[in-house]
C-alpha cells in the first residue's frame, strides 16, 4: 500500500500505520469531547433554571390558597336606624358580628388579641357586606348572614405551618391566647382554606391577605397595548423603508448602526428619557400606563426593526422579481408579496419584544409606576402599577405574607410570558408558507 | 387603490404617447432597437456599445459564455436592472418607437408590456388561479369575475398547462413540478397581454422532457409575441430561435439568422464558441 506513489512525490497515506490510527483516534476524541462539553453546558443551564423555578414555586404556591373564617353575623335591630336604614350604625354591627366568634374570656368587642385574628381589611369587608345586603333587603333585620373573610396574615401563616407553634412565645408573631382562639375556631369548623381568587381579582393592599394583582395586570395590559400600537407600525415602517426604499449612503448607514446600538442601551436610560421628556417636558401624567407604554415602545422598537429587517431579507428575491416582472409597483410588491411572506418572522420578533417589555422594571420605576395604588386603572391615563413593579413593591414590603405573594406574582408573570411565547410559536406555525 | 394605480398608469401612457422627444423612428418589423448601449454595475462596465435590432414575432436567442453580458442586456430591455443599486446605462433602447429610458416612461407599465420569465421558476406562494389572476388584477384588466376566469383559462391554455391543472386551480402554485411551475409563470406573464416576453435561461433548471415542452411552447408563442431568450445551450438556441446574437465580454460580436450563425459564422470568435473551443 505504501508503495503507491502520489502526485506530490511523497508516499501515499498509510491508513493502517499506528501513528495514523493514533491521529484518527485523537480527532474523533476531539469530537466526543466537544459533544460532552455541549451536553454538560446545557445540563448546567437547565439545572440552574430548574433550581430557580423550584425555589419560586416552593415559596409561591402557598399564596394560591388563603385561610378564611366564616362568621354568622346577626343583623341586630339595635344598630338599625328605623327612620333611614342607610344611616344605621354598620361599624358597630360589624364589630358585634366579629365579637360573636370570641370566647368567653374576651375583653369586649375590642379585645386586642382576638381582633387581630381577622384581617383588618376583613373588617371593612364585613361592614360593607352587611350594609349592602341589608339596604338591598331590609327584611334581613333579625336574621343572621353568613360572611366569609380572610384571616390576618399571621394566622394564614399558622394554618400553612409557616408560623411554628414550638417557637418560644416571645419570638412568635401570634401569642398563646390567639392560638387557643384560632384552635377553637378550627374546632367549630369556621376555618377553611380556599383557592385564593383574590390574588387575581383584588387590587394592591397594605395587608398581604387582601392584596391582589388586578391593578397590576390591567396596568401591564394597558402599557403593552400602548407599546404595541406605537412600536409595531413604527417598527415595520422603519424597517421597510430602510430595507427596501432607502438609498444606501452614509446617513442610512449611521441610522442602521444607531438602531443596532439602541437595542443594547440599558433600559433604565429609557426610563430617564421618559421622565425628562414625557413627564417633565410634555407634562404627561405620572404613573400612567400611557407613559409606561411609550417608554417600553422606545425599548421594543429596535427589536422589532431588527427582526423585521431580517424577515424581509429572508424573502427570496425571485418573488420580488416575479412580481416586478409582471408590472407590480414597488409598493404592491411590498404589500402583496414581501410583507405577507415576512409576517411570521415579524410577528415572532414583535412578540419577543413585547415579552421583554412585559418584564421590564427599571424604566417603569423612573416614571412612577411603583406607587401604592388601590384602584384598577380605568384607562391608560389612570395611575397604575405593572406586574414587574408590583413584584418590586411586594418584595420591598416587610410583612411575611408578601414573601409568598411576591413569588406568586412572579409565577403569574412567568405564566404571561409563557402564554406570549406560545402565541408566537403558534402564529409562526400558522402563517408560515413554503416557496 | 388598484383603480388609482390604473388611472395613474393611463395618465402616464398618454403623456408618453404624446411626448414627441421620446419617439424614435425604427425600421419596419423591428420591435426593439438598441443603439450604443453601455452599462455599468458601479465601476464595472458590463455592456459595450451594443446595437441590436430585435424583430417582432420572432424568437431571438442571446448566446455567449458566462459573464458575457447577455443576461444584463436582457434585463435592460424591461428595466429590471433599475432595481439593482449602482447600475447605470447610456445609449438608447427603443420599444415600438419609444425610448424606454427617457424620463417620462413608467418602468412599472413597461414591465407589464415586456414580460419576463426567470431561470428558476418563481410562482407566488398562492393558488394557481391567483398566480395568473394577480397581474390582471393589479392592472385592472378584468371588469368582472367571468372575464378574469376567461383570462386565467386562456393564459393556462396558451402555456399548455390547462389540462393538467384545470381541476386544481385552488391548490398552491408551488406544489407543481419544476416544468409545470415554469409554464405557470409563462402563463402568468401572458395574462397581462405583453408584447414582448423575455426569457432568462428558462429551461436550465428542468429535465429534458420538461425542457422539450418549454421549447414547444416557445415555438407556439412566437406567432403572437416577440420573444428574446438567453440560453447556455447552443442546441436549444438552434432549435427554438430564428435569430441569434453572440455576446462576448460585454460586446455584441455577431448577430444574424440562426441558420447562418451556426453554419457559416463571419467572426472567428463565434466560430470558436459554437464549435466548443471556449466558453
XYZ file of C-alpha atoms in Angstrom:
714
model
C 0.000 0.000 0.000
C 2.705 2.444 0.956
C 4.457 1.671 -2.282
C 1.796 3.598 -4.229
C 3.144 6.958 -5.357
C 1.165 10.216 -5.079
C 1.271 13.261 -7.319
C 3.496 15.065 -4.841
C 6.479 12.751 -4.704
C 5.629 11.545 -1.177
C 4.279 8.088 -0.262
C 0.507 7.604 -0.296
C -1.063 7.825 3.178
C -0.872 4.502 5.006
C -4.123 4.293 6.936
C -3.057 1.130 8.731
C 0.030 2.806 10.205
C -0.254 3.010 14.065
C 0.745 6.698 14.073
C -2.004 7.414 11.570
C -4.526 5.499 13.647
C -3.498 7.391 16.761
C -4.097 10.630 14.903
C -7.533 9.419 13.831
C -8.391 8.466 17.413
C -7.308 11.908 18.600
C -9.510 13.581 16.002
C -12.546 11.500 16.959
C -11.719 12.155 20.614
C -11.986 15.874 19.925
C -15.469 15.425 18.507
C -16.506 13.418 21.580
C -15.122 15.980 23.992
C -16.908 18.814 22.225
C -20.188 16.916 22.309
C -19.878 16.152 26.033
C -18.889 19.733 26.761
C -22.053 20.890 24.982
C -24.244 18.421 26.864
C -22.657 19.474 30.156
C -23.260 23.156 29.377
C -26.915 22.562 28.505
C -27.434 20.369 31.573
C -25.912 23.055 33.758
C -28.128 25.744 32.278
C -31.285 23.640 32.586
C -30.299 22.708 36.151
C -29.954 26.341 37.198
C -33.255 27.203 35.516
C -34.966 24.322 37.330
C -33.438 25.467 40.617
C -34.881 28.941 40.032
C -38.314 27.589 39.135
C -38.363 25.169 42.067
C -37.388 27.913 44.539
C -40.059 30.273 43.157
C -42.755 27.596 43.080
C -41.921 26.235 46.526
C -42.317 29.702 48.025
C -45.121 30.930 45.802
C -47.538 28.005 45.721
C -48.837 28.719 49.240
C -50.095 32.155 48.124
C -52.601 30.455 45.824
C -54.640 29.366 48.845
C -55.908 31.631 51.611
C -57.249 30.805 55.084
C -60.738 32.199 55.660
C -63.135 32.463 58.643
C -66.886 32.065 58.285
C -68.915 34.382 60.515
C -72.617 34.091 61.307
C -73.288 37.820 61.566
C -76.510 38.772 63.366
C -78.339 41.777 61.901
C -79.448 43.117 65.280
C -82.288 45.622 65.338
C -80.493 47.779 67.921
C -77.997 49.067 65.328
C -80.645 49.757 62.677
C -81.885 53.298 62.217
C -85.640 52.809 61.828
C -86.174 56.154 60.031
C -83.433 55.848 57.481
C -81.913 52.398 57.142
C -78.885 53.766 55.278
C -77.946 55.740 58.423
C -77.679 52.606 60.555
C -74.506 52.014 62.586
C -72.819 49.474 60.352
C -69.473 49.810 62.122
C -70.851 48.653 65.447
C -72.843 45.914 63.766
C -69.651 44.616 62.143
C -67.716 44.761 65.417
C -70.522 42.899 67.176
C -70.530 40.276 64.395
C -66.819 39.676 64.877
C -67.271 39.512 68.642
C -69.678 36.579 68.240
C -66.622 34.494 67.409
C -64.742 35.452 70.555
C -64.538 33.017 73.515
C -65.992 33.981 76.848
C -62.790 35.488 78.266
C -62.779 38.218 75.640
C -62.344 41.768 76.896
C -65.342 43.076 74.975
C -65.732 43.584 71.220
C -62.355 45.353 71.038
C -60.266 42.593 72.627
C -56.757 43.465 71.327
C -55.602 39.852 70.923
C -58.708 38.392 69.353
C -59.498 41.173 66.909
C -56.074 40.591 65.282
C -57.112 37.134 64.101
C -59.296 38.537 61.332
C -57.770 40.596 58.575
C -58.087 44.274 59.312
C -59.192 44.682 55.740
C -61.723 41.935 56.501
C -63.467 44.250 58.947
C -64.282 46.537 56.014
C -65.500 43.550 54.023
C -67.915 42.540 56.817
C -69.207 46.085 57.259
C -69.720 46.642 53.538
C -71.365 43.249 53.050
C -73.769 43.857 55.916
C -74.590 47.371 54.683
C -75.114 46.430 51.051
C -77.203 43.338 51.713
C -79.398 44.816 54.429
C -80.078 48.011 52.458
C -80.957 45.917 49.433
C -83.224 43.698 51.501
C -84.462 45.261 54.839
C -86.299 42.032 55.704
C -82.928 40.602 56.795
C -83.144 42.552 60.090
C -83.242 39.991 62.894
C -81.699 37.281 60.719
C -78.062 36.186 60.583
C -75.848 36.427 57.492
C -73.013 34.048 56.649
C -69.978 36.083 55.698
C -66.562 34.711 54.799
C -63.446 36.851 55.302
C -59.710 36.319 55.167
C -57.817 35.726 58.390
C -54.975 38.083 59.174
C -51.676 37.082 57.610
C -50.022 35.614 60.780
C -52.929 33.149 61.117
C -52.762 32.296 57.428
C -49.084 31.526 58.071
C -50.055 29.494 61.126
C -52.573 27.492 59.105
C -49.941 26.836 56.433
C -47.398 25.810 59.085
C -45.097 28.712 58.280
C -45.512 30.097 61.814
C -44.415 27.276 64.084
C -46.121 26.583 67.386
C -42.899 25.324 69.009
C -41.212 28.718 68.668
C -40.977 30.469 72.066
C -43.934 32.803 72.526
C -41.875 35.998 72.777
C -40.356 35.313 69.353
C -43.601 34.296 67.684
C -45.931 36.599 65.698
C -49.001 35.123 67.452
C -49.326 34.629 71.207
C -50.653 31.576 73.005
C -54.018 33.189 73.718
C -54.513 33.868 69.993
C -53.527 30.296 69.128
C -56.079 28.973 71.588
C -58.735 31.186 69.941
C -57.656 30.009 66.498
C -57.814 26.344 67.533
C -61.293 26.957 68.921
C -62.394 28.399 65.565
C -60.926 25.340 63.825
C -62.885 23.075 66.134
C -66.071 24.985 65.408
C -65.427 24.368 61.704
C -65.205 28.062 60.923
C -61.668 27.934 59.462
C -61.206 26.863 55.842
C -58.509 27.075 53.177
C -59.819 28.347 49.881
C -58.372 28.874 46.433
C -57.106 32.467 46.505
C -59.026 34.113 43.648
C -58.430 37.410 45.423
C -54.845 37.242 44.177
C -56.183 37.986 40.695
C -59.340 39.980 41.499
C -58.186 42.265 44.346
C -56.014 45.324 43.931
C -52.941 46.152 45.969
C -53.405 46.413 49.734
C -51.345 47.117 52.840
C -52.469 43.770 54.224
C -50.980 40.850 52.342
C -54.064 38.634 52.844
C -56.137 41.226 50.936
C -53.579 42.178 48.277
C -54.060 41.131 44.660
C -52.738 41.771 41.185
C -55.874 43.092 39.425
C -54.494 46.618 39.141
C -51.045 45.469 38.043
C -52.454 43.054 35.446
C -54.649 45.751 33.922
C -51.786 48.254 34.098
C -49.417 45.856 32.320
C -52.067 45.085 29.685
C -52.633 48.801 29.032
C -48.911 49.539 28.884
C -48.314 46.632 26.483
C -51.221 47.764 24.313
C -49.781 51.281 24.058
C -46.334 49.796 23.447
C -47.675 47.569 20.641
C -49.713 50.325 18.989
C -46.649 52.573 18.833
C -43.799 50.179 18.161
C -45.445 47.732 15.702
C -46.439 50.200 12.945
C -43.402 52.409 13.518
C -41.032 49.461 13.576
C -42.407 47.914 10.382
C -42.473 51.254 8.564
C -38.870 51.966 9.562
C -37.666 48.505 8.614
C -39.480 48.501 5.262
C -38.119 51.916 4.380
C -34.546 51.094 5.403
C -34.584 47.674 3.777
C -36.423 48.372 0.526
C -36.526 52.052 -0.312
C -33.758 53.970 1.443
C -30.732 54.955 -0.630
C -27.543 53.333 0.608
C -25.423 56.231 1.830
C -23.637 57.402 4.980
C -26.861 58.736 6.515
C -28.706 55.418 6.323
C -25.546 53.613 7.479
C -25.454 55.896 10.516
C -29.135 55.236 11.233
C -28.579 51.495 10.943
C -25.618 51.499 13.347
C -27.610 53.574 15.815
C -30.632 51.277 15.698
C -28.402 48.289 16.413
C -26.778 50.161 19.316
C -30.163 51.254 20.639
C -31.056 47.609 21.231
C -28.160 47.414 23.688
C -28.927 50.581 25.665
C -29.697 49.789 29.342
C -33.421 50.063 29.927
C -33.069 52.498 32.828
C -31.759 55.061 30.350
C -35.068 54.875 28.503
C -36.755 55.463 31.864
C -34.701 58.622 32.364
C -35.643 59.739 28.875
C -39.319 59.115 29.626
C -39.018 61.086 32.868
C -37.231 64.008 31.242
C -39.214 64.179 28.006
C -42.660 62.661 28.503
C -43.268 63.767 32.113
C -41.236 66.924 32.629
C -41.328 68.380 29.124
C -44.662 67.239 27.714
C -46.320 67.102 31.129
C -47.937 63.687 30.687
C -49.404 62.133 33.867
C -47.051 60.391 36.268
C -47.532 56.641 36.942
C -49.762 56.289 33.866
C -49.677 53.150 31.651
C -49.673 55.531 28.671
C -46.215 56.824 29.562
C -45.095 53.340 30.603
C -46.161 52.018 27.205
C -44.397 54.865 25.406
C -41.142 54.211 27.257
C -41.430 50.463 26.627
C -42.128 51.214 22.931
C -38.770 53.005 22.706
C -37.141 49.826 24.006
C -39.145 47.482 21.803
C -38.645 49.461 18.573
C -35.076 48.316 17.852
C -36.034 44.670 18.476
C -38.958 44.915 16.050
C -36.940 46.815 13.448
C -34.094 44.302 13.530
C -36.467 41.294 13.416
C -38.495 42.835 10.576
C -35.410 43.609 8.519
C -34.165 40.048 8.964
C -37.585 38.707 7.928
C -37.684 40.977 4.852
C -34.166 39.897 3.873
C -35.242 36.254 4.109
C -37.931 36.658 1.425
C -36.336 35.264 -1.751
C -35.512 37.920 -4.362
C -37.141 35.717 -7.011
C -40.565 36.583 -5.556
C -39.837 40.313 -5.863
C -38.524 39.866 -9.410
C -41.560 37.806 -10.382
C -43.940 40.474 -9.161
C -41.935 43.338 -10.658
C -41.703 41.370 -13.891
C -45.443 41.491 -14.456
C -45.644 45.175 -13.654
C -46.354 45.389 -9.934
C -45.291 48.734 -8.469
C -42.707 48.648 -5.665
C -45.400 49.300 -3.066
C -47.528 46.468 -4.477
C -44.546 44.126 -4.406
C -44.126 45.058 -0.763
C -47.734 44.870 0.411
C -48.924 41.946 -1.751
C -45.898 39.675 -1.593
C -42.966 40.565 0.624
C -44.765 41.655 3.805
C -47.174 38.687 3.910
C -44.234 36.311 3.483
C -42.216 38.125 6.134
C -45.141 38.331 8.572
C -44.349 35.179 10.624
C -40.853 36.492 11.333
C -42.145 39.994 12.055
C -44.772 38.711 14.489
C -42.290 36.464 16.260
C -39.910 39.383 16.703
C -42.736 41.618 17.894
C -43.960 39.163 20.494
C -40.438 38.563 21.770
C -40.017 42.348 22.008
C -43.322 42.687 23.871
C -42.411 39.837 26.206
C -39.207 41.693 27.044
C -41.200 44.853 27.625
C -43.614 42.985 29.901
C -40.804 42.030 32.255
C -39.074 45.400 32.208
C -38.951 47.110 35.617
C -36.316 49.838 35.677
C -37.890 52.339 33.244
C -41.284 51.979 34.964
C -39.733 52.771 38.346
C -38.437 56.073 37.000
C -41.807 57.206 35.689
C -43.533 56.365 38.947
C -45.334 53.126 38.180
C -44.135 51.721 41.520
C -46.681 53.656 43.566
C -49.119 52.176 46.078
C -52.387 52.228 44.155
C -55.570 50.529 45.328
C -57.687 51.095 42.196
C -57.880 49.164 38.970
C -56.830 51.666 36.268
C -59.806 52.717 34.170
C -57.854 53.895 31.154
C -54.283 54.496 30.056
C -54.194 57.855 31.863
C -55.091 56.447 35.319
C -52.404 55.885 37.889
C -51.351 52.261 37.901
C -48.631 49.759 38.595
C -47.477 46.963 36.298
C -46.666 43.331 37.060
C -42.883 43.734 37.462
C -43.194 46.918 39.526
C -45.872 45.249 41.691
C -43.426 42.407 42.309
C -40.844 45.023 43.244
C -43.258 46.747 45.672
C -44.271 43.487 47.336
C -40.682 42.312 47.522
C -39.922 45.533 49.383
C -42.763 45.117 51.919
C -41.927 43.939 55.442
C -44.994 41.702 56.023
C -44.246 37.988 55.965
C -47.258 37.288 53.725
C -45.709 39.279 50.890
C -42.834 36.785 50.602
C -45.061 34.083 49.134
C -47.138 36.677 47.273
C -44.017 38.062 45.579
C -43.164 34.563 44.376
C -46.783 34.028 43.313
C -46.738 37.291 41.329
C -43.542 36.130 39.624
C -45.355 32.904 38.710
C -48.212 34.938 37.213
C -45.687 36.993 35.225
C -43.953 33.816 34.022
C -47.352 32.424 33.031
C -47.997 35.548 30.994
C -44.613 35.216 29.274
C -45.192 31.537 28.571
C -48.547 32.389 27.021
C -46.996 35.072 24.811
C -44.196 32.792 23.630
C -46.716 30.056 22.884
C -48.682 32.599 20.846
C -45.513 33.460 18.915
C -44.861 29.812 18.101
C -48.492 29.255 17.136
C -48.589 32.307 14.849
C -45.336 31.299 13.237
C -46.513 27.777 12.515
C -49.884 29.048 11.321
C -48.675 31.767 8.953
C -45.532 30.179 7.619
C -45.723 29.335 3.938
C -43.281 27.496 1.787
C -41.938 28.759 -1.500
C -56.298 51.585 -4.525
C -55.838 49.430 -7.609
C -58.124 51.765 -9.543
C -55.938 54.702 -8.675
C -52.858 52.873 -9.878
C -54.585 52.142 -13.171
C -55.638 55.750 -13.635
C -52.132 56.862 -12.924
C -50.791 54.397 -15.464
C -53.276 55.533 -18.080
C -52.175 59.126 -17.487
C -48.559 58.161 -17.894
C -49.342 56.305 -21.094
C -50.980 59.389 -22.567
C -48.020 61.525 -21.627
C -45.673 59.021 -23.130
C -47.598 58.711 -26.386
C -47.986 62.445 -26.820
C -44.470 63.256 -25.859
C -42.504 63.970 -29.057
C -38.977 63.654 -27.698
C -39.435 60.023 -26.653
C -40.362 58.927 -30.191
C -37.751 57.346 -32.427
C -38.177 56.080 -35.970
C -37.274 52.414 -36.364
C -37.266 50.216 -39.431
C -40.408 48.247 -40.244
C -40.797 44.929 -38.390
C -38.387 45.913 -35.619
C -39.910 45.577 -32.175
C -36.910 46.572 -30.093
C -33.949 48.556 -31.275
C -30.877 49.190 -29.142
C -28.209 51.694 -30.080
C -24.789 52.033 -28.462
C -25.946 50.641 -25.126
C -23.282 50.818 -22.428
C -23.987 49.623 -18.953
C -22.155 49.672 -15.627
C -22.529 47.912 -12.304
C -20.890 50.532 -10.089
C -17.412 50.844 -11.679
C -17.528 47.643 -13.713
C -18.688 48.042 -17.286
C -20.888 45.120 -18.319
C -22.017 46.149 -21.817
C -20.034 47.936 -24.537
C -21.807 49.727 -27.392
C -24.435 47.065 -28.006
C -26.542 47.901 -31.063
C -29.087 45.235 -31.904
C -32.431 45.117 -33.727
C -34.926 42.589 -32.444
C -37.754 41.775 -34.883
C -41.365 41.197 -33.851
C -42.963 37.715 -33.866
C -39.578 36.063 -33.882
C -37.512 34.206 -31.340
C -34.147 35.892 -30.848
C -31.572 33.896 -28.902
C -28.765 35.584 -26.986
C -25.815 33.214 -26.590
C -22.304 33.500 -25.240
C -20.074 32.321 -22.408
C -20.846 33.080 -18.762
C -20.413 36.713 -17.812
C -20.653 37.923 -21.422
C -23.463 40.365 -20.679
C -26.339 38.544 -22.358
C -28.480 38.427 -19.204
C -27.595 42.042 -18.396
C -28.745 43.084 -21.855
C -31.960 41.078 -21.492
C -32.734 42.711 -18.141
C -32.047 46.126 -19.635
C -34.948 45.547 -22.058
C -37.575 45.785 -19.277
C -35.514 47.989 -16.931
C -35.229 45.160 -14.419
C -31.674 46.350 -13.733
C -33.147 49.519 -12.226
C -33.868 47.515 -9.093
C -30.144 46.849 -8.555
C -28.466 49.809 -6.855
C -25.453 51.269 -8.640
C -26.419 50.398 -12.225
C -26.052 52.986 -14.960
C -26.941 52.864 -18.632
C -26.150 55.076 -21.606
C -27.389 54.747 -25.171
C -30.860 54.080 -26.412
C -33.312 51.205 -26.223
C -36.451 51.751 -28.281
C -39.641 49.702 -27.947
C -42.267 50.369 -30.622
C -40.673 53.709 -31.437
C -40.481 54.880 -27.825
C -37.223 55.262 -25.928
C -37.811 53.280 -22.716
C -35.058 55.101 -20.824
C -36.489 58.583 -21.451
C -37.725 60.181 -18.237
C -41.452 60.003 -18.843
C -41.752 56.271 -19.200
C -43.014 54.380 -16.175
C -40.979 51.181 -15.659
C -43.988 49.631 -13.937
C -46.012 49.948 -17.135
C -43.059 48.870 -19.264
C -42.731 45.637 -17.307
C -46.364 44.835 -17.984
C -45.726 45.292 -21.709
C -42.448 43.366 -21.604
C -42.993 40.202 -19.586
C -40.178 38.182 -18.099
C -39.574 34.534 -17.273
C -36.671 33.731 -14.968
C -34.136 30.938 -14.761
C -35.631 29.446 -11.608
C -39.414 29.110 -11.670
C -40.771 31.636 -9.176
C -44.523 31.155 -8.729
C -46.039 33.183 -5.886
C -46.925 31.143 -2.790
C -50.587 31.497 -3.727
C -53.082 29.319 -5.589
C -52.592 28.528 -9.269
C -55.582 30.740 -10.066
C -54.266 33.681 -8.051
C -50.843 33.361 -9.636
C -52.351 34.037 -13.058
C -55.011 36.484 -11.872
C -52.563 38.668 -9.941
C -51.292 40.644 -12.950
C -54.738 41.353 -14.486
C -55.992 42.350 -11.033
C -53.290 44.913 -10.282
C -53.621 46.426 -13.746
C -57.421 46.415 -13.519
C -57.724 44.491 -16.788
C -60.727 42.345 -15.873
C -64.088 44.058 -15.464
C -65.802 41.046 -13.904
C -65.138 37.667 -12.361
C -66.107 35.871 -15.572
C -63.668 37.943 -17.625
C -60.934 37.143 -15.095
C -61.830 33.435 -15.246
C -61.506 33.668 -19.016
C -58.093 35.319 -18.790
C -56.873 32.621 -16.400
C -58.142 29.791 -18.588
C -56.797 31.219 -21.842
C -53.406 32.016 -20.330
C -53.073 28.494 -18.966
C -54.144 27.031 -22.314
C -51.598 29.162 -24.189
C -48.939 27.931 -21.773
C -50.058 24.313 -22.336
C -50.881 23.810 -18.668
C -54.701 23.998 -18.612
C -55.406 20.285 -18.959
C -53.015 19.442 -16.134
C -54.298 21.984 -13.599
C -57.910 22.763 -14.517
C -59.239 20.638 -11.641
C -56.934 22.086 -9.004
C -56.813 25.814 -9.624
C -57.137 26.494 -5.901
C -54.065 24.468 -4.991
C -50.791 26.315 -4.381
C -48.699 27.016 -7.469
C -45.606 25.996 -5.544
C -46.910 22.426 -5.380
C -46.423 21.870 -9.125
C -43.371 20.187 -10.647
C -40.485 22.346 -11.870
C -41.549 22.183 -15.516
C -45.171 22.911 -14.651
C -44.090 25.837 -12.477
C -42.120 27.300 -15.348
C -45.155 27.020 -17.658
C -47.233 28.567 -14.854
C -45.008 31.642 -14.737
C -45.108 31.854 -18.540
C -48.920 31.820 -18.281
C -48.647 34.485 -15.576
C -46.624 36.664 -17.944
C -49.077 36.084 -20.815
C -52.046 37.056 -18.628
C -51.212 40.776 -18.703
C -51.083 40.715 -22.536
C -47.447 41.681 -23.022
C -45.972 42.344 -26.457
C -42.536 41.007 -25.656
C -41.561 38.049 -23.486
C -38.018 37.913 -22.154
C -36.742 34.512 -21.036
C -33.595 34.170 -18.957
C -32.424 30.557 -19.386
C -35.983 29.315 -18.867
C -35.119 25.624 -19.176
C -31.766 25.417 -17.383
C -33.332 24.061 -14.169
C -35.501 21.495 -15.949
C -35.105 17.902 -17.104
C -35.004 17.088 -20.856
C -38.727 16.256 -21.113
C -39.839 19.459 -19.373
C -37.293 21.348 -21.477
C -38.851 19.884 -24.615
C -42.283 21.090 -23.576
C -40.991 24.616 -22.869
C -39.299 24.693 -26.269
C -42.525 23.620 -27.990
C -44.310 26.345 -26.071
C -41.796 28.986 -27.175
C -42.358 27.822 -30.723
C -46.114 28.371 -30.437
C -45.819 31.705 -28.615
C -43.701 33.096 -31.446
C -46.851 33.588 -33.554
C -48.135 36.268 -31.186
C -45.156 37.656 -29.325
C -41.667 38.987 -29.774
C -39.505 36.582 -27.754
C -35.954 37.115 -26.562
C -34.311 34.137 -24.911
C -30.976 33.846 -23.164
C -29.598 30.319 -23.269
C -26.407 28.472 -22.458
C -27.353 25.602 -24.696
C -26.420 26.152 -28.310
C -28.612 23.232 -29.336
C -31.528 24.980 -27.711
C -30.723 28.228 -29.478
C -30.553 26.333 -32.758
C -33.852 24.552 -32.090
C -36.043 27.443 -30.938
C -34.702 30.664 -32.443
C -34.774 32.302 -35.845
C -32.215 34.982 -34.975
C -29.132 34.538 -32.830
C -26.878 37.153 -31.249
C -23.478 36.150 -29.915
C -22.089 38.151 -26.975
C -18.527 38.043 -25.677
C -17.046 40.089 -22.800
C -19.912 42.573 -22.922
C -19.706 43.164 -26.637
C -22.116 42.040 -29.334
C -19.822 40.057 -31.660
C -22.222 38.895 -34.309
C -25.934 38.731 -34.999
C -27.778 37.038 -37.844
C -30.214 34.319 -38.838
C -29.742 31.331 -36.586
C -29.005 29.042 -39.508
C -26.223 31.344 -40.728
C -24.671 31.827 -37.298
C -24.444 28.103 -36.694
C -23.345 27.017 -40.139
C -21.475 29.964 -41.517
C -20.361 32.472 -38.838
C -18.490 35.503 -40.082
C -16.420 36.085 -36.954
C -13.642 33.791 -35.764
C -14.797 34.138 -32.094
C -18.282 32.948 -32.985
C -16.820 30.028 -34.866
C -14.644 29.129 -31.862
C -17.565 29.360 -29.423
C -20.109 27.349 -31.363
C -17.589 24.682 -32.139
C -16.871 24.354 -28.434
C -13.316 25.682 -28.435
C -14.038 28.030 -25.497
C -16.867 29.051 -23.218
